[in-house]
Amino acid sequence: MKKITPFLWFDTQAEEAMNFYVSLFKNSKVNNISRGPEGNAFTVSFWFKAPTNAGSDYGYLYSHGDVGVQSSLNVYFIEDSTPVAGAGKLRTQIRDANDADNQNGLDVDIATLGLADNAWHLYTLSTATGTGATLYIDGVQRASIANGGDSFDPAGNLVLGGRNDLNATRFFQGGLDGVQVHDHALEAS
Protein backbone atom coordinates (compact mmCIF):
# COMPACT_ATOMS: atom_id res chain seq x y z
CA MET A 1 0.00 0.00 0.00
CA LYS A 2 1.29 3.46 -0.90
CA LYS A 3 1.94 6.01 1.82
CA ILE A 4 -0.47 8.96 1.81
CA THR A 5 1.06 12.40 2.29
CA PRO A 6 -1.81 14.88 2.68
CA PHE A 7 -1.71 18.60 2.03
CA LEU A 8 -4.35 20.12 4.30
CA TRP A 9 -5.66 23.66 4.01
CA PHE A 10 -8.31 25.09 6.33
CA ASP A 11 -10.12 28.43 6.10
CA THR A 12 -12.48 27.53 8.95
CA GLN A 13 -14.16 24.46 10.43
CA ALA A 14 -10.98 22.46 11.08
CA GLU A 15 -12.81 19.89 13.24
CA GLU A 16 -15.41 19.23 10.55
CA ALA A 17 -12.68 18.86 7.93
CA MET A 18 -10.76 16.46 10.18
CA ASN A 19 -13.86 14.31 10.70
CA PHE A 20 -14.55 14.22 6.97
CA TYR A 21 -10.93 13.28 6.20
CA VAL A 22 -11.02 10.45 8.76
CA SER A 23 -14.34 9.17 7.33
CA LEU A 24 -12.66 8.50 3.99
CA PHE A 25 -10.26 5.84 5.28
CA LYS A 26 -11.19 2.48 6.74
CA ASN A 27 -9.91 1.90 10.29
CA SER A 28 -9.00 5.56 10.78
CA LYS A 29 -10.08 7.51 13.84
CA VAL A 30 -9.65 10.71 15.79
CA ASN A 31 -7.72 9.89 18.94
CA ASN A 32 -8.22 13.13 20.82
CA ILE A 33 -9.70 16.61 20.48
CA SER A 34 -8.27 19.08 22.94
CA ARG A 35 -10.13 22.28 23.77
CA GLY A 36 -8.51 24.61 26.24
CA PRO A 37 -9.69 27.62 28.18
CA GLU A 38 -10.76 30.80 26.45
CA GLY A 39 -7.98 33.25 25.79
CA ASN A 40 -5.23 34.06 23.35
CA ALA A 41 -2.80 31.25 24.13
CA PHE A 42 -2.17 28.54 21.55
CA THR A 43 0.35 25.89 20.54
CA VAL A 44 1.40 24.72 17.08
CA SER A 45 3.28 21.43 16.84
CA PHE A 46 4.36 19.22 13.94
CA TRP A 47 6.99 16.75 12.84
CA PHE A 48 9.24 17.70 9.93
CA LYS A 49 11.95 15.99 7.92
CA ALA A 50 14.38 17.98 5.76
CA PRO A 51 16.77 16.07 3.47
CA THR A 52 18.94 19.15 2.88
CA ASN A 53 19.08 22.91 3.31
CA ALA A 54 20.88 23.50 0.02
CA GLY A 55 19.51 26.25 -2.15
CA SER A 56 19.09 30.00 -2.24
CA ASP A 57 15.48 30.54 -1.22
CA TYR A 58 13.01 29.83 1.58
CA GLY A 59 11.13 26.63 2.38
CA TYR A 60 7.94 27.27 4.34
CA LEU A 61 6.70 24.61 6.72
CA TYR A 62 3.80 26.60 8.18
CA SER A 63 2.29 29.88 6.97
CA HIS A 64 -0.69 31.78 8.32
CA GLY A 65 -0.86 35.47 7.45
CA ASP A 66 1.61 37.54 5.45
CA VAL A 67 5.20 37.42 6.71
CA GLY A 68 6.13 40.23 9.07
CA VAL A 69 2.67 41.71 9.52
CA GLN A 70 0.62 41.73 12.71
CA SER A 71 -1.45 38.60 13.41
CA SER A 72 0.81 36.24 11.48
CA LEU A 73 2.80 33.08 12.12
CA ASN A 74 5.31 31.80 9.58
CA VAL A 75 7.87 29.01 10.04
CA TYR A 76 10.46 28.52 7.30
CA PHE A 77 13.94 27.31 6.41
CA ILE A 78 16.27 30.01 5.09
CA GLU A 79 18.36 27.94 2.70
CA ASP A 80 22.15 27.98 3.04
CA SER A 81 22.92 30.09 -0.06
CA THR A 82 20.12 32.64 0.40
CA PRO A 83 21.75 36.08 0.11
CA VAL A 84 20.29 37.45 3.36
CA ALA A 85 21.29 37.66 6.99
CA GLY A 86 19.97 34.53 8.63
CA ALA A 87 20.88 32.03 5.89
CA GLY A 88 21.06 28.56 7.38
CA LYS A 89 18.39 29.25 10.00
CA LEU A 90 14.99 27.83 10.81
CA ARG A 91 13.02 31.03 11.33
CA THR A 92 9.77 31.42 13.25
CA GLN A 93 8.14 34.82 12.83
CA ILE A 94 5.16 35.47 15.07
CA ARG A 95 3.35 38.75 15.63
CA ASP A 96 0.09 39.15 17.46
CA ALA A 97 -2.17 42.21 17.10
CA ASN A 98 0.14 44.57 19.02
CA ASP A 99 3.67 43.21 18.46
CA ALA A 100 6.55 44.98 16.75
CA ASP A 101 8.50 42.84 14.30
CA ASN A 102 11.08 40.59 15.94
CA GLN A 103 12.26 38.93 12.75
CA ASN A 104 15.01 36.70 14.11
CA GLY A 105 14.14 36.37 17.81
CA LEU A 106 13.19 32.71 17.44
CA ASP A 107 15.86 31.72 14.88
CA VAL A 108 17.67 28.42 15.40
CA ASP A 109 20.72 27.26 13.48
CA ILE A 110 19.91 24.35 11.16
CA ALA A 111 23.47 22.93 11.05
CA THR A 112 24.09 23.20 14.80
CA LEU A 113 20.91 21.27 15.61
CA GLY A 114 21.30 18.86 12.66
CA LEU A 115 17.85 19.68 11.29
CA ALA A 116 18.63 18.93 7.62
CA ASP A 117 19.61 15.32 8.26
CA ASN A 118 16.61 13.58 6.63
CA ALA A 119 15.39 12.47 10.09
CA TRP A 120 12.15 13.44 11.81
CA HIS A 121 12.26 16.39 14.23
CA LEU A 122 9.48 17.75 16.46
CA TYR A 123 8.72 21.48 16.20
CA THR A 124 6.56 23.08 18.90
CA LEU A 125 5.71 26.74 19.39
CA SER A 126 3.68 27.61 22.48
CA THR A 127 2.31 31.08 23.27
CA ALA A 128 0.79 32.41 26.48
CA THR A 129 -0.62 35.75 27.57
CA GLY A 130 1.98 37.73 29.49
CA THR A 131 4.78 35.34 28.49
CA GLY A 132 5.02 35.44 24.70
CA ALA A 133 6.24 32.61 22.50
CA THR A 134 8.52 29.70 23.36
CA LEU A 135 10.08 27.48 20.70
CA TYR A 136 10.96 23.83 21.31
CA ILE A 137 12.83 21.56 18.90
CA ASP A 138 12.77 17.86 19.73
CA GLY A 139 11.36 18.68 23.17
CA VAL A 140 14.17 21.08 24.15
CA GLN A 141 13.51 24.79 24.60
CA ARG A 142 15.60 26.63 22.00
CA ALA A 143 14.33 30.23 22.08
CA SER A 144 11.68 32.53 23.51
CA ILE A 145 10.49 36.08 22.84
CA ALA A 146 7.82 38.46 24.18
CA ASN A 147 5.89 38.34 20.86
CA GLY A 148 2.69 36.30 20.86
CA GLY A 149 0.16 35.64 23.57
CA ASP A 150 -2.21 38.52 22.85
CA SER A 151 -5.04 38.83 20.32
CA PHE A 152 -4.15 36.72 17.26
CA ASP A 153 -6.38 36.50 14.19
CA PRO A 154 -4.39 35.97 10.97
CA ALA A 155 -5.97 36.97 7.67
CA GLY A 156 -6.11 34.44 4.86
CA ASN A 157 -5.53 30.73 4.74
CA LEU A 158 -3.35 28.45 6.81
CA VAL A 159 -0.93 26.66 4.47
CA LEU A 160 1.29 23.70 5.36
CA GLY A 161 4.39 23.07 3.26
CA GLY A 162 4.25 26.40 1.44
CA ARG A 163 3.84 30.13 1.90
CA ASN A 164 0.29 31.48 2.22
CA ASP A 165 0.40 32.99 -1.30
CA LEU A 166 1.43 29.57 -2.73
CA ASN A 167 4.53 31.03 -4.40
CA ALA A 168 6.11 28.02 -6.16
CA THR A 169 9.63 28.97 -5.04
CA ARG A 170 8.60 28.83 -1.36
CA PHE A 171 7.49 25.19 -1.01
CA PHE A 172 9.20 23.05 1.63
CA GLN A 173 11.18 20.23 0.02
CA GLY A 174 10.80 17.79 2.89
CA GLY A 175 8.07 16.03 4.86
CA LEU A 176 5.50 17.16 7.43
CA ASP A 177 3.46 14.93 9.71
CA GLY A 178 1.33 15.03 12.85
CA VAL A 179 0.33 18.70 12.68
CA GLN A 180 -1.50 19.83 15.83
CA VAL A 181 -2.94 23.20 16.76
CA HIS A 182 -4.14 23.61 20.36
CA ASP A 183 -6.09 26.55 21.72
CA HIS A 184 -3.95 26.66 24.85
CA ALA A 185 -0.29 26.77 25.78
CA LEU A 186 1.36 23.41 26.34
CA GLU A 187 3.80 23.03 29.21
CA ALA A 188 7.38 21.81 28.68
CA SER A 189 6.72 18.78 30.88
PDB file of C-alpha atoms in Angstrom:
ATOM      1  CA  MET A   1       0.000   0.000   0.000  1.00  0.00           C
ATOM      2  CA  LYS A   2       1.289   3.457  -0.904  1.00  0.00           C
ATOM      3  CA  LYS A   3       1.938   6.008   1.822  1.00  0.00           C
ATOM      4  CA  ILE A   4      -0.472   8.961   1.807  1.00  0.00           C
ATOM      5  CA  THR A   5       1.056  12.400   2.288  1.00  0.00           C
ATOM      6  CA  PRO A   6      -1.813  14.876   2.681  1.00  0.00           C
ATOM      7  CA  PHE A   7      -1.707  18.598   2.027  1.00  0.00           C
ATOM      8  CA  LEU A   8      -4.351  20.119   4.302  1.00  0.00           C
ATOM      9  CA  TRP A   9      -5.659  23.663   4.005  1.00  0.00           C
ATOM     10  CA  PHE A  10      -8.309  25.088   6.332  1.00  0.00           C
ATOM     11  CA  ASP A  11     -10.119  28.428   6.097  1.00  0.00           C
ATOM     12  CA  THR A  12     -12.482  27.525   8.949  1.00  0.00           C
ATOM     13  CA  GLN A  13     -14.158  24.455  10.432  1.00  0.00           C
ATOM     14  CA  ALA A  14     -10.985  22.463  11.075  1.00  0.00           C
ATOM     15  CA  GLU A  15     -12.813  19.895  13.237  1.00  0.00           C
ATOM     16  CA  GLU A  16     -15.414  19.234  10.546  1.00  0.00           C
ATOM     17  CA  ALA A  17     -12.682  18.864   7.928  1.00  0.00           C
ATOM     18  CA  MET A  18     -10.762  16.463  10.184  1.00  0.00           C
ATOM     19  CA  ASN A  19     -13.862  14.314  10.704  1.00  0.00           C
ATOM     20  CA  PHE A  20     -14.551  14.216   6.974  1.00  0.00           C
ATOM     21  CA  TYR A  21     -10.929  13.283   6.204  1.00  0.00           C
ATOM     22  CA  VAL A  22     -11.024  10.450   8.758  1.00  0.00           C
ATOM     23  CA  SER A  23     -14.338   9.172   7.334  1.00  0.00           C
ATOM     24  CA  LEU A  24     -12.657   8.499   3.992  1.00  0.00           C
ATOM     25  CA  PHE A  25     -10.263   5.841   5.283  1.00  0.00           C
ATOM     26  CA  LYS A  26     -11.193   2.477   6.740  1.00  0.00           C
ATOM     27  CA  ASN A  27      -9.906   1.898  10.290  1.00  0.00           C
ATOM     28  CA  SER A  28      -8.997   5.558  10.778  1.00  0.00           C
ATOM     29  CA  LYS A  29     -10.083   7.505  13.838  1.00  0.00           C
ATOM     30  CA  VAL A  30      -9.650  10.710  15.786  1.00  0.00           C
ATOM     31  CA  ASN A  31      -7.716   9.892  18.940  1.00  0.00           C
ATOM     32  CA  ASN A  32      -8.225  13.132  20.817  1.00  0.00           C
ATOM     33  CA  ILE A  33      -9.696  16.614  20.476  1.00  0.00           C
ATOM     34  CA  SER A  34      -8.275  19.083  22.939  1.00  0.00           C
ATOM     35  CA  ARG A  35     -10.131  22.282  23.771  1.00  0.00           C
ATOM     36  CA  GLY A  36      -8.510  24.614  26.244  1.00  0.00           C
ATOM     37  CA  PRO A  37      -9.692  27.622  28.175  1.00  0.00           C
ATOM     38  CA  GLU A  38     -10.760  30.797  26.449  1.00  0.00           C
ATOM     39  CA  GLY A  39      -7.981  33.249  25.790  1.00  0.00           C
ATOM     40  CA  ASN A  40      -5.234  34.062  23.351  1.00  0.00           C
ATOM     41  CA  ALA A  41      -2.804  31.251  24.134  1.00  0.00           C
ATOM     42  CA  PHE A  42      -2.167  28.542  21.547  1.00  0.00           C
ATOM     43  CA  THR A  43       0.348  25.885  20.543  1.00  0.00           C
ATOM     44  CA  VAL A  44       1.402  24.719  17.081  1.00  0.00           C
ATOM     45  CA  SER A  45       3.277  21.434  16.844  1.00  0.00           C
ATOM     46  CA  PHE A  46       4.356  19.224  13.939  1.00  0.00           C
ATOM     47  CA  TRP A  47       6.985  16.746  12.838  1.00  0.00           C
ATOM     48  CA  PHE A  48       9.241  17.701   9.927  1.00  0.00           C
ATOM     49  CA  LYS A  49      11.954  15.991   7.921  1.00  0.00           C
ATOM     50  CA  ALA A  50      14.377  17.984   5.761  1.00  0.00           C
ATOM     51  CA  PRO A  51      16.766  16.074   3.474  1.00  0.00           C
ATOM     52  CA  THR A  52      18.938  19.152   2.877  1.00  0.00           C
ATOM     53  CA  ASN A  53      19.080  22.907   3.310  1.00  0.00           C
ATOM     54  CA  ALA A  54      20.883  23.501   0.022  1.00  0.00           C
ATOM     55  CA  GLY A  55      19.509  26.253  -2.152  1.00  0.00           C
ATOM     56  CA  SER A  56      19.086  29.998  -2.240  1.00  0.00           C
ATOM     57  CA  ASP A  57      15.479  30.541  -1.224  1.00  0.00           C
ATOM     58  CA  TYR A  58      13.014  29.830   1.582  1.00  0.00           C
ATOM     59  CA  GLY A  59      11.127  26.629   2.377  1.00  0.00           C
ATOM     60  CA  TYR A  60       7.939  27.270   4.343  1.00  0.00           C
ATOM     61  CA  LEU A  61       6.696  24.607   6.722  1.00  0.00           C
ATOM     62  CA  TYR A  62       3.796  26.602   8.183  1.00  0.00           C
ATOM     63  CA  SER A  63       2.291  29.878   6.973  1.00  0.00           C
ATOM     64  CA  HIS A  64      -0.690  31.777   8.316  1.00  0.00           C
ATOM     65  CA  GLY A  65      -0.856  35.467   7.451  1.00  0.00           C
ATOM     66  CA  ASP A  66       1.606  37.537   5.445  1.00  0.00           C
ATOM     67  CA  VAL A  67       5.196  37.417   6.705  1.00  0.00           C
ATOM     68  CA  GLY A  68       6.135  40.226   9.068  1.00  0.00           C
ATOM     69  CA  VAL A  69       2.670  41.715   9.524  1.00  0.00           C
ATOM     70  CA  GLN A  70       0.616  41.728  12.709  1.00  0.00           C
ATOM     71  CA  SER A  71      -1.447  38.604  13.408  1.00  0.00           C
ATOM     72  CA  SER A  72       0.813  36.240  11.482  1.00  0.00           C
ATOM     73  CA  LEU A  73       2.798  33.079  12.115  1.00  0.00           C
ATOM     74  CA  ASN A  74       5.313  31.796   9.580  1.00  0.00           C
ATOM     75  CA  VAL A  75       7.872  29.007  10.037  1.00  0.00           C
ATOM     76  CA  TYR A  76      10.465  28.519   7.305  1.00  0.00           C
ATOM     77  CA  PHE A  77      13.936  27.311   6.408  1.00  0.00           C
ATOM     78  CA  ILE A  78      16.269  30.011   5.086  1.00  0.00           C
ATOM     79  CA  GLU A  79      18.361  27.941   2.701  1.00  0.00           C
ATOM     80  CA  ASP A  80      22.151  27.983   3.042  1.00  0.00           C
ATOM     81  CA  SER A  81      22.917  30.088  -0.060  1.00  0.00           C
ATOM     82  CA  THR A  82      20.116  32.635   0.396  1.00  0.00           C
ATOM     83  CA  PRO A  83      21.750  36.077   0.106  1.00  0.00           C
ATOM     84  CA  VAL A  84      20.287  37.453   3.357  1.00  0.00           C
ATOM     85  CA  ALA A  85      21.290  37.662   6.995  1.00  0.00           C
ATOM     86  CA  GLY A  86      19.972  34.529   8.629  1.00  0.00           C
ATOM     87  CA  ALA A  87      20.876  32.033   5.890  1.00  0.00           C
ATOM     88  CA  GLY A  88      21.061  28.555   7.377  1.00  0.00           C
ATOM     89  CA  LYS A  89      18.391  29.248  10.002  1.00  0.00           C
ATOM     90  CA  LEU A  90      14.987  27.828  10.810  1.00  0.00           C
ATOM     91  CA  ARG A  91      13.019  31.028  11.334  1.00  0.00           C
ATOM     92  CA  THR A  92       9.774  31.425  13.252  1.00  0.00           C
ATOM     93  CA  GLN A  93       8.139  34.819  12.826  1.00  0.00           C
ATOM     94  CA  ILE A  94       5.164  35.474  15.068  1.00  0.00           C
ATOM     95  CA  ARG A  95       3.354  38.751  15.629  1.00  0.00           C
ATOM     96  CA  ASP A  96       0.086  39.152  17.459  1.00  0.00           C
ATOM     97  CA  ALA A  97      -2.169  42.211  17.102  1.00  0.00           C
ATOM     98  CA  ASN A  98       0.136  44.572  19.021  1.00  0.00           C
ATOM     99  CA  ASP A  99       3.669  43.206  18.456  1.00  0.00           C
ATOM    100  CA  ALA A 100       6.547  44.975  16.755  1.00  0.00           C
ATOM    101  CA  ASP A 101       8.500  42.840  14.298  1.00  0.00           C
ATOM    102  CA  ASN A 102      11.076  40.586  15.939  1.00  0.00           C
ATOM    103  CA  GLN A 103      12.264  38.933  12.754  1.00  0.00           C
ATOM    104  CA  ASN A 104      15.012  36.704  14.111  1.00  0.00           C
ATOM    105  CA  GLY A 105      14.140  36.372  17.813  1.00  0.00           C
ATOM    106  CA  LEU A 106      13.188  32.709  17.435  1.00  0.00           C
ATOM    107  CA  ASP A 107      15.864  31.717  14.879  1.00  0.00           C
ATOM    108  CA  VAL A 108      17.671  28.418  15.405  1.00  0.00           C
ATOM    109  CA  ASP A 109      20.719  27.258  13.477  1.00  0.00           C
ATOM    110  CA  ILE A 110      19.913  24.353  11.155  1.00  0.00           C
ATOM    111  CA  ALA A 111      23.469  22.934  11.048  1.00  0.00           C
ATOM    112  CA  THR A 112      24.089  23.196  14.802  1.00  0.00           C
ATOM    113  CA  LEU A 113      20.908  21.275  15.605  1.00  0.00           C
ATOM    114  CA  GLY A 114      21.304  18.865  12.665  1.00  0.00           C
ATOM    115  CA  LEU A 115      17.849  19.676  11.288  1.00  0.00           C
ATOM    116  CA  ALA A 116      18.634  18.933   7.620  1.00  0.00           C
ATOM    117  CA  ASP A 117      19.612  15.315   8.258  1.00  0.00           C
ATOM    118  CA  ASN A 118      16.605  13.583   6.635  1.00  0.00           C
ATOM    119  CA  ALA A 119      15.395  12.470  10.086  1.00  0.00           C
ATOM    120  CA  TRP A 120      12.153  13.439  11.809  1.00  0.00           C
ATOM    121  CA  HIS A 121      12.262  16.387  14.230  1.00  0.00           C
ATOM    122  CA  LEU A 122       9.484  17.746  16.456  1.00  0.00           C
ATOM    123  CA  TYR A 123       8.717  21.476  16.203  1.00  0.00           C
ATOM    124  CA  THR A 124       6.561  23.084  18.903  1.00  0.00           C
ATOM    125  CA  LEU A 125       5.705  26.745  19.391  1.00  0.00           C
ATOM    126  CA  SER A 126       3.681  27.614  22.482  1.00  0.00           C
ATOM    127  CA  THR A 127       2.307  31.085  23.269  1.00  0.00           C
ATOM    128  CA  ALA A 128       0.795  32.410  26.481  1.00  0.00           C
ATOM    129  CA  THR A 129      -0.624  35.751  27.565  1.00  0.00           C
ATOM    130  CA  GLY A 130       1.976  37.727  29.486  1.00  0.00           C
ATOM    131  CA  THR A 131       4.781  35.343  28.494  1.00  0.00           C
ATOM    132  CA  GLY A 132       5.020  35.445  24.704  1.00  0.00           C
ATOM    133  CA  ALA A 133       6.239  32.610  22.503  1.00  0.00           C
ATOM    134  CA  THR A 134       8.519  29.702  23.359  1.00  0.00           C
ATOM    135  CA  LEU A 135      10.083  27.480  20.697  1.00  0.00           C
ATOM    136  CA  TYR A 136      10.957  23.829  21.309  1.00  0.00           C
ATOM    137  CA  ILE A 137      12.827  21.562  18.900  1.00  0.00           C
ATOM    138  CA  ASP A 138      12.767  17.858  19.734  1.00  0.00           C
ATOM    139  CA  GLY A 139      11.361  18.678  23.169  1.00  0.00           C
ATOM    140  CA  VAL A 140      14.166  21.077  24.151  1.00  0.00           C
ATOM    141  CA  GLN A 141      13.513  24.792  24.598  1.00  0.00           C
ATOM    142  CA  ARG A 142      15.604  26.628  21.996  1.00  0.00           C
ATOM    143  CA  ALA A 143      14.333  30.235  22.081  1.00  0.00           C
ATOM    144  CA  SER A 144      11.677  32.532  23.513  1.00  0.00           C
ATOM    145  CA  ILE A 145      10.488  36.081  22.844  1.00  0.00           C
ATOM    146  CA  ALA A 146       7.824  38.456  24.180  1.00  0.00           C
ATOM    147  CA  ASN A 147       5.885  38.341  20.864  1.00  0.00           C
ATOM    148  CA  GLY A 148       2.693  36.301  20.860  1.00  0.00           C
ATOM    149  CA  GLY A 149       0.156  35.645  23.572  1.00  0.00           C
ATOM    150  CA  ASP A 150      -2.211  38.523  22.852  1.00  0.00           C
ATOM    151  CA  SER A 151      -5.043  38.831  20.321  1.00  0.00           C
ATOM    152  CA  PHE A 152      -4.146  36.717  17.262  1.00  0.00           C
ATOM    153  CA  ASP A 153      -6.381  36.504  14.194  1.00  0.00           C
ATOM    154  CA  PRO A 154      -4.389  35.971  10.966  1.00  0.00           C
ATOM    155  CA  ALA A 155      -5.968  36.966   7.668  1.00  0.00           C
ATOM    156  CA  GLY A 156      -6.115  34.443   4.864  1.00  0.00           C
ATOM    157  CA  ASN A 157      -5.532  30.730   4.739  1.00  0.00           C
ATOM    158  CA  LEU A 158      -3.346  28.452   6.814  1.00  0.00           C
ATOM    159  CA  VAL A 159      -0.933  26.661   4.475  1.00  0.00           C
ATOM    160  CA  LEU A 160       1.286  23.700   5.365  1.00  0.00           C
ATOM    161  CA  GLY A 161       4.394  23.072   3.263  1.00  0.00           C
ATOM    162  CA  GLY A 162       4.249  26.396   1.440  1.00  0.00           C
ATOM    163  CA  ARG A 163       3.840  30.125   1.905  1.00  0.00           C
ATOM    164  CA  ASN A 164       0.289  31.476   2.222  1.00  0.00           C
ATOM    165  CA  ASP A 165       0.404  32.989  -1.301  1.00  0.00           C
ATOM    166  CA  LEU A 166       1.430  29.569  -2.726  1.00  0.00           C
ATOM    167  CA  ASN A 167       4.528  31.027  -4.402  1.00  0.00           C
ATOM    168  CA  ALA A 168       6.106  28.023  -6.162  1.00  0.00           C
ATOM    169  CA  THR A 169       9.633  28.969  -5.035  1.00  0.00           C
ATOM    170  CA  ARG A 170       8.596  28.832  -1.356  1.00  0.00           C
ATOM    171  CA  PHE A 171       7.489  25.193  -1.005  1.00  0.00           C
ATOM    172  CA  PHE A 172       9.202  23.050   1.633  1.00  0.00           C
ATOM    173  CA  GLN A 173      11.184  20.231   0.018  1.00  0.00           C
ATOM    174  CA  GLY A 174      10.797  17.786   2.892  1.00  0.00           C
ATOM    175  CA  GLY A 175       8.070  16.032   4.856  1.00  0.00           C
ATOM    176  CA  LEU A 176       5.502  17.156   7.426  1.00  0.00           C
ATOM    177  CA  ASP A 177       3.459  14.930   9.712  1.00  0.00           C
ATOM    178  CA  GLY A 178       1.330  15.028  12.854  1.00  0.00           C
ATOM    179  CA  VAL A 179       0.326  18.704  12.676  1.00  0.00           C
ATOM    180  CA  GLN A 180      -1.499  19.826  15.829  1.00  0.00           C
ATOM    181  CA  VAL A 181      -2.941  23.203  16.758  1.00  0.00           C
ATOM    182  CA  HIS A 182      -4.138  23.611  20.359  1.00  0.00           C
ATOM    183  CA  ASP A 183      -6.088  26.550  21.716  1.00  0.00           C
ATOM    184  CA  HIS A 184      -3.952  26.663  24.847  1.00  0.00           C
ATOM    185  CA  ALA A 185      -0.289  26.770  25.780  1.00  0.00           C
ATOM    186  CA  LEU A 186       1.364  23.408  26.345  1.00  0.00           C
ATOM    187  CA  GLU A 187       3.798  23.035  29.206  1.00  0.00           C
ATOM    188  CA  ALA A 188       7.375  21.812  28.679  1.00  0.00           C
ATOM    189  CA  SER A 189       6.716  18.780  30.877  1.00  0.00           C
TER     190      SER A 189
END
